[in-house]
Coordinates of C-alpha atoms in Angstrom, one line a residue:
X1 CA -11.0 15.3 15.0
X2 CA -10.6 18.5 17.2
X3 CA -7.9 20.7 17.1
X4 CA -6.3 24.3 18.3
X5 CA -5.2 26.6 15.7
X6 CA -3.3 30.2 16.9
X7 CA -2.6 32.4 14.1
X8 CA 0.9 34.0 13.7
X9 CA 1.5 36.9 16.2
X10 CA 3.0 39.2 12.8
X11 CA 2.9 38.1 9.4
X12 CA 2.1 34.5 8.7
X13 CA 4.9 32.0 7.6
X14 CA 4.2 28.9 7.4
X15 CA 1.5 26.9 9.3
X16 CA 2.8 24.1 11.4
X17 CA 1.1 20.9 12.3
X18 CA 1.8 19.3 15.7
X19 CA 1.6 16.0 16.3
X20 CA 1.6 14.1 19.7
X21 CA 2.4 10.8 20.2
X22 CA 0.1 8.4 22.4
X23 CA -0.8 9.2 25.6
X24 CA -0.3 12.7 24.9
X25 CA -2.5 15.2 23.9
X26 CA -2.1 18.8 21.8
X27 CA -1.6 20.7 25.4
X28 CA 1.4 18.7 24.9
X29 CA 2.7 21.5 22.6
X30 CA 1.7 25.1 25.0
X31 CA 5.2 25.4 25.2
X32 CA 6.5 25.3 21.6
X33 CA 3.3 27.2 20.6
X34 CA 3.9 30.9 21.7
X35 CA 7.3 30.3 20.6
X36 CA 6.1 29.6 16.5
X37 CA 3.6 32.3 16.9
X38 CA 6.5 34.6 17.3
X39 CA 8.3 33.5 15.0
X40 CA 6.1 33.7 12.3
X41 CA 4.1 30.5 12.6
X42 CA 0.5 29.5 12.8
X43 CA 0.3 26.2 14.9
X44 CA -2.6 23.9 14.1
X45 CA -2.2 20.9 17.2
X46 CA -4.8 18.2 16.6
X47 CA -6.5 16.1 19.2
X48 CA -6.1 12.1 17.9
X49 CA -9.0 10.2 17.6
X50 CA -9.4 8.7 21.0
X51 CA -7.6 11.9 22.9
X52 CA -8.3 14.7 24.9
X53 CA -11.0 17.2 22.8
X54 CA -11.6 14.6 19.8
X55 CA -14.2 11.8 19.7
X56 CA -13.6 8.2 21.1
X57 CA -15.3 6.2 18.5
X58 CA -15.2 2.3 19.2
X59 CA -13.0 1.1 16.5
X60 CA -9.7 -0.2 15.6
X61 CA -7.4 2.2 15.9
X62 CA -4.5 2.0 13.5
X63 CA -1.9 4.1 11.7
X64 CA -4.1 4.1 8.7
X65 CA -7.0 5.8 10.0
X66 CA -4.4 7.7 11.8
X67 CA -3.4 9.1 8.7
X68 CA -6.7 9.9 7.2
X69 CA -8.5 11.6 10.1
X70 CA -4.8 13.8 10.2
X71 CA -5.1 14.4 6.3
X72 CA -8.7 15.5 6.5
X73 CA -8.0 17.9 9.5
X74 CA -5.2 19.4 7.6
X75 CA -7.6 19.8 4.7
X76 CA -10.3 21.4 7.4
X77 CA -7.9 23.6 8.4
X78 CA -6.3 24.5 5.0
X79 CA -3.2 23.6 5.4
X80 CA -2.2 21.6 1.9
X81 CA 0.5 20.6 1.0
X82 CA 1.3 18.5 3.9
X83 CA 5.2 18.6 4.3
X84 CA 7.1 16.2 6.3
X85 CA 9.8 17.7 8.6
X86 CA 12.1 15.1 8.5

C-alpha cells in the first residue's frame, strides 16, 4: 500500500492517519493537510489497495483486507497505537 507522509511544520503532535473512502484517493486530503501540518500534525494519507499510487492486485476486496493492509501501513510508517477518532 502506498502512502504520503508530511512531517509537522513545528514540533510534532500527533501523527494523523487519513482515510478516503471509495472512489477517492489520498489527494482527497491536500486540503486538510497543510492545515494539520500547521497545527502540529504529521499526516500519513494512504492509497487503498486498488487506488491511485497502491497496487491493484486481482482479489476480493473486502473490509477485512482493508483492515490489514491499513494496520500494516500504519506499522510501516510507525504510527502504533492506532486510535479511532470517533
Amino acid at each position: 500500500m502506498a502512502y504520503t507522509d508530511f512531517a509537522a511544520s513545528g514540533p510534532a503532535g500527533h501523527a494523523i492517519f487519513l482515510l478516503h473512502g471509495k472512489n477517492f484517493d489520498s489527494s482527497y486530503w491536500s486540503g486538510p493537510i497543510n492545515w494539520l501540518r500547521d497545527a502540529g500534525s504529521r499526516a500519513i494519507g494512504p492509497d487503498q489497495l486498488g487506488f491511485n499510487k497502491s497496487a491493484k492486485p486481482d482479489i476480493d476486496y473486502s473490509f477485512t483486507e482493508e483492515d490489514h493492509t491499513t494496520t500494516k501501513c500504519a506499522g510501516r510508517a510507525q504510527t502504533s497505537p492506532l486510535q479511532s477518532a470517533r
